[in-house]
Amino acid sequence: MSTVLPEQKPGYPSGDGKPMAETGIHVMTIMWLHMTLLDFFENRPDVFIASDTFWYWEEGNPKARIAPDVMVVPGIGNDLRGSYFSWEEPTKAPAIVFEMASKNTWREDLTKKKVRYRKLGVPEYIVFDPEAIYLYDEPLIGFELVGNRYVRKKRQTDGSLATQLGFRVRREDRVLRLIDSTTGKPLLLPREKQAEYQRVVEALAHEQRTTALVEAEKQRADAEKLRAEQLAAEVERLKAMLQSQNPNHGNGS
């Protein structure tokens, strides 16, 4: 994946100068979701994942844009992009879009943005309120495109929402947990990955210390055995020497 952003098209800005999200909680939720999606699709070089990136869908009309909190676009390659231009890509719309509801956005997330994403043909749309204040009855809501309308996603028994991309998404406090639909295993969040890495490092260090102790004990035991064998050999040598000097020694005379 390229780490250099391509030059932005004249007249199509890549940002509006506004912060990524309304609060630090929302920024954290967005970034952790983004990073977990990168982990899930690490073996899919065709999948593009973007956060707070302008999506332009009408060539020649820079106002025809929207910046989803997180979007996943399979089939276009994972090279970094300053913006996503529908008319230049083989995939014209993201497969899924996430919006983090906040004080200033939650109404629009469930109305204008929902209508916009539906008209643009986004197959799946998920809205999450990490503070559980504005969508307090149901902080995690999902929609899927059926025909030309959005239908509410049904919850799984664990409270998660299934997606067409091979993962489920579940609310856990202020973050979204991704669950591999094939294995049923949850993906680790960045902080959990760090803790797991530290655990593995400590386990390896403990194993190395244990191995070193076992090896040291083995070497000590081998050395003791060698000394015992040498002592026994020396005793036999002395006995033989005494026997040769005094043939009657040991015969009771």
PDB file of N, CA, C and O in Angstrom, residues 29-101:
ATOM      1  N   THR A  29     -13.567   6.335  18.819  1.00  0.00           N
ATOM      2  CA  THR A  29     -14.433   5.296  18.272  1.00  0.00           C
ATOM      3  C   THR A  29     -14.186   5.109  16.783  1.00  0.00           C
ATOM      4  O   THR A  29     -14.112   3.981  16.289  1.00  0.00           O
ATOM      5  N   ILE A  30     -14.047   6.220  16.069  1.00  0.00           N
ATOM      6  CA  ILE A  30     -13.799   6.157  14.623  1.00  0.00           C
ATOM      7  C   ILE A  30     -12.452   5.492  14.336  1.00  0.00           C
ATOM      8  O   ILE A  30     -12.354   4.579  13.498  1.00  0.00           O
ATOM      9  N   MET A  31     -11.421   5.933  15.026  1.00  0.00           N
ATOM     10  CA  MET A  31     -10.083   5.426  14.730  1.00  0.00           C
ATOM     11  C   MET A  31      -9.932   3.961  15.112  1.00  0.00           C
ATOM     12  O   MET A  31      -9.283   3.188  14.402  1.00  0.00           O
ATOM     13  N   TRP A  32     -10.531   3.556  16.223  1.00  0.00           N
ATOM     14  CA  TRP A  32     -10.436   2.150  16.603  1.00  0.00           C
ATOM     15  C   TRP A  32     -11.204   1.264  15.638  1.00  0.00           C
ATOM     16  O   TRP A  32     -10.759   0.164  15.307  1.00  0.00           O
ATOM     17  N   LEU A  33     -12.348   1.748  15.168  1.00  0.00           N
ATOM     18  CA  LEU A  33     -13.085   0.995  14.156  1.00  0.00           C
ATOM     19  C   LEU A  33     -12.252   0.886  12.881  1.00  0.00           C
ATOM     20  O   LEU A  33     -12.152  -0.186  12.273  1.00  0.00           O
ATOM     21  N   HIS A  34     -11.667   1.999  12.468  1.00  0.00           N
ATOM     22  CA  HIS A  34     -10.839   2.019  11.258  1.00  0.00           C
ATOM     23  C   HIS A  34      -9.698   0.999  11.379  1.00  0.00           C
ATOM     24  O   HIS A  34      -9.467   0.199  10.455  1.00  0.00           O
ATOM     25  N   MET A  35      -9.004   1.011  12.490  1.00  0.00           N
ATOM     26  CA  MET A  35      -7.854   0.126  12.669  1.00  0.00           C
ATOM     27  C   MET A  35      -8.276  -1.341  12.741  1.00  0.00           C
ATOM     28  O   MET A  35      -7.578  -2.224  12.229  1.00  0.00           O
ATOM     29  N   THR A  36      -9.427  -1.598  13.355  1.00  0.00           N
ATOM     30  CA  THR A  36      -9.903  -2.979  13.431  1.00  0.00           C
ATOM     31  C   THR A  36     -10.319  -3.474  12.055  1.00  0.00           C
ATOM     32  O   THR A  36     -10.093  -4.639  11.706  1.00  0.00           O
ATOM     33  N   LEU A  37     -10.914  -2.608  11.253  1.00  0.00           N
ATOM     34  CA  LEU A  37     -11.257  -2.971   9.869  1.00  0.00           C
ATOM     35  C   LEU A  37      -9.994  -3.263   9.058  1.00  0.00           C
ATOM     36  O   LEU A  37      -9.970  -4.201   8.249  1.00  0.00           O
ATOM     37  N   LEU A  38      -8.953  -2.475   9.266  1.00  0.00           N
ATOM     38  CA  LEU A  38      -7.687  -2.751   8.586  1.00  0.00           C
ATOM     39  C   LEU A  38      -7.170  -4.139   8.952  1.00  0.00           C
ATOM     40  O   LEU A  38      -6.669  -4.879   8.096  1.00  0.00           O
ATOM     41  N   ASP A  39      -7.299  -4.507  10.225  1.00  0.00           N
ATOM     42  CA  ASP A  39      -6.876  -5.843  10.657  1.00  0.00           C
ATOM     43  C   ASP A  39      -7.717  -6.923   9.971  1.00  0.00           C
ATOM     44  O   ASP A  39      -7.181  -7.936   9.504  1.00  0.00           O
ATOM     45  N   PHE A  40      -9.027  -6.696   9.920  1.00  0.00           N
ATOM     46  CA  PHE A  40      -9.915  -7.705   9.351  1.00  0.00           C
ATOM     47  C   PHE A  40      -9.614  -7.917   7.870  1.00  0.00           C
ATOM     48  O   PHE A  40      -9.660  -9.049   7.371  1.00  0.00           O
ATOM     49  N   PHE A  41      -9.307  -6.852   7.161  1.00  0.00           N
ATOM     50  CA  PHE A  41      -9.079  -6.941   5.713  1.00  0.00           C
ATOM     51  C   PHE A  41      -7.590  -6.937   5.353  1.00  0.00           C
ATOM     52  O   PHE A  41      -7.231  -6.610   4.220  1.00  0.00           O
ATOM     53  N   GLU A  42      -6.730  -7.327   6.286  1.00  0.00           N
ATOM     54  CA  GLU A  42      -5.292  -7.245   6.036  1.00  0.00           C
ATOM     55  C   GLU A  42      -4.853  -8.120   4.870  1.00  0.00           C
ATOM     56  O   GLU A  42      -3.826  -7.834   4.223  1.00  0.00           O
ATOM     57  N   ASN A  43      -5.602  -9.157   4.560  1.00  0.00           N
ATOM     58  CA  ASN A  43      -5.254 -10.029   3.436  1.00  0.00           C
ATOM     59  C   ASN A  43      -6.087  -9.725   2.191  1.00  0.00           C
ATOM     60  O   ASN A  43      -6.129 -10.533   1.265  1.00  0.00           O
ATOM     61  N   ARG A  44      -6.733  -8.567   2.197  1.00  0.00           N
ATOM     62  CA  ARG A  44      -7.545  -8.157   1.055  1.00  0.00           C
ATOM     63  C   ARG A  44      -6.980  -6.855   0.471  1.00  0.00           C
ATOM     64  O   ARG A  44      -7.413  -5.763   0.829  1.00  0.00           O
ATOM     65  N   PRO A  45      -6.002  -6.936  -0.431  1.00  0.00           N
ATOM     66  CA  PRO A  45      -5.400  -5.712  -0.980  1.00  0.00           C
ATOM     67  C   PRO A  45      -6.333  -4.918  -1.876  1.00  0.00           C
ATOM     68  O   PRO A  45      -5.981  -3.822  -2.314  1.00  0.00           O
ATOM     69  N   ASP A  46      -7.527  -5.463  -2.132  1.00  0.00           N
ATOM     70  CA  ASP A  46      -8.483  -4.745  -2.992  1.00  0.00           C
ATOM     71  C   ASP A  46      -9.411  -3.844  -2.191  1.00  0.00           C
ATOM     72  O   ASP A  46     -10.222  -3.116  -2.779  1.00  0.00           O
ATOM     73  N   VAL A  47      -9.307  -3.878  -0.851  1.00  0.00           N
ATOM     74  CA  VAL A  47     -10.273  -3.166  -0.007  1.00  0.00           C
ATOM     75  C   VAL A  47      -9.693  -1.829   0.469  1.00  0.00           C
ATOM     76  O   VAL A  47      -8.631  -1.780   1.088  1.00  0.00           O
ATOM     77  N   PHE A  48     -10.428  -0.766   0.187  1.00  0.00           N
ATOM     78  CA  PHE A  48     -10.058   0.583   0.611  1.00  0.00           C
ATOM     79  C   PHE A  48     -10.899   0.966   1.825  1.00  0.00           C
ATOM     80  O   PHE A  48     -12.127   0.835   1.809  1.00  0.00           O
ATOM     81  N   ILE A  49     -10.235   1.439   2.882  1.00  0.00           N
ATOM     82  CA  ILE A  49     -10.911   1.862   4.107  1.00  0.00           C
ATOM     83  C   ILE A  49     -10.526   3.310   4.378  1.00  0.00           C
ATOM     84  O   ILE A  49      -9.345   3.657   4.334  1.00  0.00           O
ATOM     85  N   ALA A  50     -11.512   4.143   4.622  1.00  0.00           N
ATOM     86  CA  ALA A  50     -11.235   5.564   4.828  1.00  0.00           C
ATOM     87  C   ALA A  50     -12.089   6.113   5.957  1.00  0.00           C
ATOM     88  O   ALA A  50     -13.212   5.655   6.189  1.00  0.00           O
ATOM     89  N   SER A  51     -11.547   7.103   6.649  1.00  0.00           N
ATOM     90  CA  SER A  51     -12.267   7.795   7.721  1.00  0.00           C
ATOM     91  C   SER A  51     -12.219   9.291   7.463  1.00  0.00           C
ATOM     92  O   SER A  51     -11.145   9.835   7.187  1.00  0.00           O
ATOM     93  N   ASP A  52     -13.380   9.929   7.568  1.00  0.00           N
ATOM     94  CA  ASP A  52     -13.481  11.379   7.404  1.00  0.00           C
ATOM     95  C   ASP A  52     -12.847  11.831   6.083  1.00  0.00           C
ATOM     96  O   ASP A  52     -12.142  12.826   6.018  1.00  0.00           O
ATOM     97  N   THR A  53     -13.093  11.063   5.042  1.00  0.00           N
ATOM     98  CA  THR A  53     -12.547  11.345   3.713  1.00  0.00           C
ATOM     99  C   THR A  53     -13.685  11.730   2.776  1.00  0.00           C
ATOM    100  O   THR A  53     -14.718  11.051   2.745  1.00  0.00           O
ATOM    101  N   PHE A  54     -13.496  12.790   2.011  1.00  0.00           N
ATOM    102  CA  PHE A  54     -14.546  13.221   1.093  1.00  0.00           C
ATOM    103  C   PHE A  54     -14.804  12.170   0.015  1.00  0.00           C
ATOM    104  O   PHE A  54     -13.877  11.652  -0.601  1.00  0.00           O
ATOM    105  N   TRP A  55     -16.069  11.899  -0.186  1.00  0.00           N
ATOM    106  CA  TRP A  55     -16.532  11.059  -1.286  1.00  0.00           C
ATOM    107  C   TRP A  55     -17.264  11.974  -2.269  1.00  0.00           C
ATOM    108  O   TRP A  55     -18.299  12.540  -1.955  1.00  0.00           O
ATOM    109  N   TYR A  56     -16.679  12.115  -3.450  1.00  0.00           N
ATOM    110  CA  TYR A  56     -17.300  12.895  -4.525  1.00  0.00           C
ATOM    111  C   TYR A  56     -17.969  11.925  -5.494  1.00  0.00           C
ATOM    112  O   TYR A  56     -17.334  10.983  -5.960  1.00  0.00           O
ATOM    113  N   TRP A  57     -19.239  12.171  -5.797  1.00  0.00           N
ATOM    114  CA  TRP A  57     -19.948  11.231  -6.654  1.00  0.00           C
ATOM    115  C   TRP A  57     -20.419  11.815  -7.996  1.00  0.00           C
ATOM    116  O   TRP A  57     -20.969  11.094  -8.814  1.00  0.00           O
ATOM    117  N   GLU A  58     -20.163  13.085  -8.223  1.00  0.00           N
ATOM    118  CA  GLU A  58     -20.618  13.697  -9.477  1.00  0.00           C
ATOM    119  C   GLU A  58     -19.500  14.548 -10.070  1.00  0.00           C
ATOM    120  O   GLU A  58     -19.141  15.605  -9.536  1.00  0.00           O
ATOM    121  N   GLU A  59     -18.928  14.075 -11.163  1.00  0.00           N
ATOM    122  CA  GLU A  59     -17.825  14.799 -11.792  1.00  0.00           C
ATOM    123  C   GLU A  59     -18.289  16.185 -12.236  1.00  0.00           C
ATOM    124  O   GLU A  59     -19.368  16.343 -12.815  1.00  0.00           O
ATOM    125  N   GLY A  60     -17.463  17.177 -11.957  1.00  0.00           N
ATOM    126  CA  GLY A  60     -17.786  18.545 -12.325  1.00  0.00           C
ATOM    127  C   GLY A  60     -18.622  19.278 -11.305  1.00  0.00           C
ATOM    128  O   GLY A  60     -18.936  20.463 -11.485  1.00  0.00           O
ATOM    129  N   ASN A  61     -18.990  18.614 -10.215  1.00  0.00           N
ATOM    130  CA  ASN A  61     -19.803  19.232  -9.177  1.00  0.00           C
ATOM    131  C   ASN A  61     -19.148  18.993  -7.817  1.00  0.00           C
ATOM    132  O   ASN A  61     -19.488  18.039  -7.111  1.00  0.00           O
ATOM    133  N   PRO A  62     -18.192  19.843  -7.421  1.00  0.00           N
ATOM    134  CA  PRO A  62     -17.486  19.642  -6.148  1.00  0.00           C
ATOM    135  C   PRO A  62     -18.384  19.689  -4.922  1.00  0.00           C
ATOM    136  O   PRO A  62     -17.977  19.244  -3.848  1.00  0.00           O
ATOM    137  N   LYS A  63     -19.590  20.236  -5.075  1.00  0.00           N
ATOM    138  CA  LYS A  63     -20.506  20.271  -3.934  1.00  0.00           C
ATOM    139  C   LYS A  63     -21.201  18.925  -3.719  1.00  0.00           C
ATOM    140  O   LYS A  63     -21.807  18.721  -2.662  1.00  0.00           O
ATOM    141  N   ALA A  64     -21.116  18.056  -4.692  1.00  0.00           N
ATOM    142  CA  ALA A  64     -21.718  16.725  -4.562  1.00  0.00           C
ATOM    143  C   ALA A  64     -20.736  15.833  -3.822  1.00  0.00           C
ATOM    144  O   ALA A  64     -20.002  15.030  -4.401  1.00  0.00           O
ATOM    145  N   ARG A  65     -20.690  16.015  -2.513  1.00  0.00           N
ATOM    146  CA  ARG A  65     -19.717  15.294  -1.701  1.00  0.00           C
ATOM    147  C   ARG A  65     -20.293  15.036  -0.318  1.00  0.00           C
ATOM    148  O   ARG A  65     -21.213  15.713   0.134  1.00  0.00           O
ATOM    149  N   ILE A  66     -19.695  14.053   0.341  1.00  0.00           N
ATOM    150  CA  ILE A  66     -20.033  13.730   1.720  1.00  0.00           C
ATOM    151  C   ILE A  66     -18.807  13.058   2.331  1.00  0.00           C
ATOM    152  O   ILE A  66     -18.006  12.446   1.608  1.00  0.00           O
ATOM    153  N   ALA A  67     -18.623  13.192   3.616  1.00  0.00           N
ATOM    154  CA  ALA A  67     -17.456  12.621   4.294  1.00  0.00           C
ATOM    155  C   ALA A  67     -17.923  11.643   5.369  1.00  0.00           C
ATOM    156  O   ALA A  67     -18.113  12.029   6.532  1.00  0.00           O
ATOM    157  N   PRO A  68     -18.133  10.382   5.024  1.00  0.00           N
ATOM    158  CA  PRO A  68     -18.539   9.394   6.036  1.00  0.00           C
ATOM    159  C   PRO A  68     -17.498   9.274   7.144  1.00  0.00           C
ATOM    160  O   PRO A  68     -16.292   9.431   6.897  1.00  0.00           O
ATOM    161  N   ASP A  69     -17.955   8.993   8.341  1.00  0.00           N
ATOM    162  CA  ASP A  69     -17.004   8.784   9.431  1.00  0.00           C
ATOM    163  C   ASP A  69     -16.068   7.623   9.094  1.00  0.00           C
ATOM    164  O   ASP A  69     -14.858   7.714   9.283  1.00  0.00           O
ATOM    165  N   VAL A  70     -16.637   6.534   8.603  1.00  0.00           N
ATOM    166  CA  VAL A  70     -15.837   5.388   8.142  1.00  0.00           C
ATOM    167  C   VAL A  70     -16.561   4.769   6.955  1.00  0.00           C
ATOM    168  O   VAL A  70     -17.785   4.624   6.977  1.00  0.00           O
ATOM    169  N   MET A  71     -15.801   4.418   5.914  1.00  0.00           N
ATOM    170  CA  MET A  71     -16.398   3.703   4.783  1.00  0.00           C
ATOM    171  C   MET A  71     -15.448   2.618   4.306  1.00  0.00           C
ATOM    172  O   MET A  71     -14.227   2.736   4.431  1.00  0.00           O
ATOM    173  N   VAL A  72     -16.030   1.552   3.779  1.00  0.00           N
ATOM    174  CA  VAL A  72     -15.271   0.416   3.263  1.00  0.00           C
ATOM    175  C   VAL A  72     -15.668   0.214   1.806  1.00  0.00           C
ATOM    176  O   VAL A  72     -16.852   0.060   1.503  1.00  0.00           O
ATOM    177  N   VAL A  73     -14.647   0.232   0.931  1.00  0.00           N
ATOM    178  CA  VAL A  73     -14.915   0.119  -0.503  1.00  0.00           C
ATOM    179  C   VAL A  73     -14.090  -1.032  -1.076  1.00  0.00           C
ATOM    180  O   VAL A  73     -12.911  -0.860  -1.387  1.00  0.00           O
ATOM    181  N   PRO A  74     -14.666  -2.211  -1.240  1.00  0.00           N
ATOM    182  CA  PRO A  74     -13.933  -3.320  -1.866  1.00  0.00           C
ATOM    183  C   PRO A  74     -13.806  -3.098  -3.367  1.00  0.00           C
ATOM    184  O   PRO A  74     -14.603  -2.398  -3.989  1.00  0.00           O
ATOM    185  N   GLY A  75     -12.780  -3.716  -3.936  1.00  0.00           N
ATOM    186  CA  GLY A  75     -12.664  -3.740  -5.384  1.00  0.00           C
ATOM    187  C   GLY A  75     -11.945  -2.582  -6.019  1.00  0.00           C
ATOM    188  O   GLY A  75     -11.929  -2.464  -7.249  1.00  0.00           O
ATOM    189  N   ILE A  76     -11.307  -1.700  -5.226  1.00  0.00           N
ATOM    190  CA  ILE A  76     -10.627  -0.549  -5.833  1.00  0.00           C
ATOM    191  C   ILE A  76      -9.154  -0.472  -5.424  1.00  0.00           C
ATOM    192  O   ILE A  76      -8.446   0.418  -5.877  1.00  0.00           O
ATOM    193  N   GLY A  77      -8.691  -1.384  -4.586  1.00  0.00           N
ATOM    194  CA  GLY A  77      -7.297  -1.329  -4.137  1.00  0.00           C
ATOM    195  C   GLY A  77      -7.161  -0.476  -2.889  1.00  0.00           C
ATOM    196  O   GLY A  77      -7.916   0.462  -2.684  1.00  0.00           O
ATOM    197  N   ASN A  78      -6.174  -0.817  -2.067  1.00  0.00           N
ATOM    198  CA  ASN A  78      -6.052  -0.137  -0.775  1.00  0.00           C
ATOM    199  C   ASN A  78      -5.024   0.990  -0.775  1.00  0.00           C
ATOM    200  O   ASN A  78      -4.575   1.427   0.289  1.00  0.00           O
ATOM    201  N   ASP A  79      -4.618   1.490  -1.943  1.00  0.00           N
ATOM    202  CA  ASP A  79      -3.730   2.651  -1.973  1.00  0.00           C
ATOM    203  C   ASP A  79      -4.416   3.844  -1.326  1.00  0.00           C
ATOM    204  O   ASP A  79      -5.630   4.035  -1.471  1.00  0.00           O
ATOM    205  N   LEU A  80      -3.634   4.661  -0.628  1.00  0.00           N
ATOM    206  CA  LEU A  80      -4.191   5.846   0.013  1.00  0.00           C
ATOM    207  C   LEU A  80      -4.713   6.823  -1.030  1.00  0.00           C
ATOM    208  O   LEU A  80      -4.144   6.965  -2.110  1.00  0.00           O
ATOM    209  N   ARG A  81      -5.800   7.490  -0.677  1.00  0.00           N
ATOM    210  CA  ARG A  81      -6.406   8.483  -1.551  1.00  0.00           C
ATOM    211  C   ARG A  81      -6.721   9.729  -0.741  1.00  0.00           C
ATOM    212  O   ARG A  81      -7.161   9.624   0.398  1.00  0.00           O
ATOM    213  N   GLY A  82      -6.520  10.896  -1.353  1.00  0.00           N
ATOM    214  CA  GLY A  82      -6.917  12.126  -0.689  1.00  0.00           C
ATOM    215  C   GLY A  82      -8.417  12.244  -0.608  1.00  0.00           C
ATOM    216  O   GLY A  82      -8.980  12.757   0.362  1.00  0.00           O
ATOM    217  N   SER A  83      -9.102  11.760  -1.639  1.00  0.00           N
ATOM    218  CA  SER A  83     -10.567  11.718  -1.705  1.00  0.00           C
ATOM    219  C   SER A  83     -10.964  10.507  -2.536  1.00  0.00           C
ATOM    220  O   SER A  83     -10.124   9.894  -3.213  1.00  0.00           O
ATOM    221  N   TYR A  84     -12.239  10.177  -2.475  1.00  0.00           N
ATOM    222  CA  TYR A  84     -12.771   9.046  -3.227  1.00  0.00           C
ATOM    223  C   TYR A  84     -13.687   9.600  -4.311  1.00  0.00           C
ATOM    224  O   TYR A  84     -14.705  10.231  -4.013  1.00  0.00           O
ATOM    225  N   PHE A  85     -13.304   9.390  -5.571  1.00  0.00           N
ATOM    226  CA  PHE A  85     -14.065   9.894  -6.709  1.00  0.00           C
ATOM    227  C   PHE A  85     -14.775   8.722  -7.388  1.00  0.00           C
ATOM    228  O   PHE A  85     -14.134   7.874  -8.021  1.00  0.00           O
ATOM    229  N   SER A  86     -16.096   8.688  -7.282  1.00  0.00           N
ATOM    230  CA  SER A  86     -16.863   7.558  -7.795  1.00  0.00           C
ATOM    231  C   SER A  86     -16.608   7.294  -9.267  1.00  0.00           C
ATOM    232  O   SER A  86     -16.504   6.144  -9.704  1.00  0.00           O
ATOM    233  N   TRP A  87     -16.519   8.369 -10.067  1.00  0.00           N
ATOM    234  CA  TRP A  87     -16.426   8.183 -11.508  1.00  0.00           C
ATOM    235  C   TRP A  87     -15.071   7.655 -11.968  1.00  0.00           C
ATOM    236  O   TRP A  87     -14.901   7.280 -13.116  1.00  0.00           O
ATOM    237  N   GLU A  88     -14.096   7.629 -11.071  1.00  0.00           N
ATOM    238  CA  GLU A  88     -12.777   7.119 -11.432  1.00  0.00           C
ATOM    239  C   GLU A  88     -12.536   5.694 -10.938  1.00  0.00           C
ATOM    240  O   GLU A  88     -11.485   5.121 -11.226  1.00  0.00           O
ATOM    241  N   GLU A  89     -13.469   5.150 -10.205  1.00  0.00           N
ATOM    242  CA  GLU A  89     -13.264   3.854  -9.577  1.00  0.00           C
ATOM    243  C   GLU A  89     -14.191   2.799 -10.164  1.00  0.00           C
ATOM    244  O   GLU A  89     -15.321   3.097 -10.569  1.00  0.00           O
ATOM    245  N   PRO A  90     -13.731   1.531 -10.196  1.00  0.00           N
ATOM    246  CA  PRO A  90     -14.616   0.463 -10.664  1.00  0.00           C
ATOM    247  C   PRO A  90     -15.796   0.221  -9.728  1.00  0.00           C
ATOM    248  O   PRO A  90     -16.838  -0.265 -10.151  1.00  0.00           O
ATOM    249  N   THR A  91     -15.619   0.545  -8.441  1.00  0.00           N
ATOM    250  CA  THR A  91     -16.709   0.452  -7.479  1.00  0.00           C
ATOM    251  C   THR A  91     -17.235   1.859  -7.223  1.00  0.00           C
ATOM    252  O   THR A  91     -16.497   2.721  -6.754  1.00  0.00           O
ATOM    253  N   LYS A  92     -18.493   2.092  -7.529  1.00  0.00           N
ATOM    254  CA  LYS A  92     -19.031   3.451  -7.504  1.00  0.00           C
ATOM    255  C   LYS A  92     -19.494   3.903  -6.125  1.00  0.00           C
ATOM    256  O   LYS A  92     -19.651   5.096  -5.891  1.00  0.00           O
ATOM    257  N   ALA A  93     -19.729   2.956  -5.233  1.00  0.00           N
ATOM    258  CA  ALA A  93     -20.212   3.319  -3.898  1.00  0.00           C
ATOM    259  C   ALA A  93     -19.589   2.390  -2.865  1.00  0.00           C
ATOM    260  O   ALA A  93     -19.302   1.224  -3.165  1.00  0.00           O
ATOM    261  N   PRO A  94     -19.351   2.869  -1.652  1.00  0.00           N
ATOM    262  CA  PRO A  94     -18.853   1.996  -0.584  1.00  0.00           C
ATOM    263  C   PRO A  94     -19.816   0.841  -0.331  1.00  0.00           C
ATOM    264  O   PRO A  94     -21.029   0.956  -0.545  1.00  0.00           O
ATOM    265  N   ALA A  95     -19.267  -0.272   0.142  1.00  0.00           N
ATOM    266  CA  ALA A  95     -20.104  -1.417   0.496  1.00  0.00           C
ATOM    267  C   ALA A  95     -20.805  -1.174   1.822  1.00  0.00           C
ATOM    268  O   ALA A  95     -21.901  -1.693   2.055  1.00  0.00           O
ATOM    269  N   ILE A  96     -20.157  -0.392   2.682  1.00  0.00           N
ATOM    270  CA  ILE A  96     -20.752  -0.087   3.979  1.00  0.00           C
ATOM    271  C   ILE A  96     -20.228   1.262   4.453  1.00  0.00           C
ATOM    272  O   ILE A  96     -19.085   1.638   4.187  1.00  0.00           O
ATOM    273  N   VAL A  97     -21.085   2.000   5.137  1.00  0.00           N
ATOM    274  CA  VAL A  97     -20.744   3.295   5.711  1.00  0.00           C
ATOM    275  C   VAL A  97     -21.143   3.297   7.181  1.00  0.00           C
ATOM    276  O   VAL A  97     -22.212   2.791   7.549  1.00  0.00           O
ATOM    277  N   PHE A  98     -20.267   3.866   8.022  1.00  0.00           N
ATOM    278  CA  PHE A  98     -20.547   4.037   9.451  1.00  0.00           C
ATOM    279  C   PHE A  98     -20.587   5.526   9.767  1.00  0.00           C
ATOM    280  O   PHE A  98     -19.729   6.289   9.316  1.00  0.00           O
ATOM    281  N   GLU A  99     -21.573   5.923  10.561  1.00  0.00           N
ATOM    282  CA  GLU A  99     -21.626   7.285  11.092  1.00  0.00           C
ATOM    283  C   GLU A  99     -21.749   7.205  12.608  1.00  0.00           C
ATOM    284  O   GLU A  99     -22.512   6.371  13.129  1.00  0.00           O
ATOM    285  N   MET A 100     -20.985   8.042  13.311  1.00  0.00           N
ATOM    286  CA  MET A 100     -21.030   8.097  14.769  1.00  0.00           C
ATOM    287  C   MET A 100     -21.946   9.243  15.191  1.00  0.00           C
ATOM    288  O   MET A 100     -21.610  10.426  14.992  1.00  0.00           O
ATOM    289  N   ALA A 101     -23.086   8.903  15.726  1.00  0.00           N
ATOM    290  CA  ALA A 101     -24.078   9.916  16.095  1.00  0.00           C
ATOM    291  C   ALA A 101     -23.578  10.757  17.258  1.00  0.00           C
ATOM    292  O   ALA A 101     -22.992  10.251  18.215  1.00  0.00           O
TER     293      ALA A 101
END
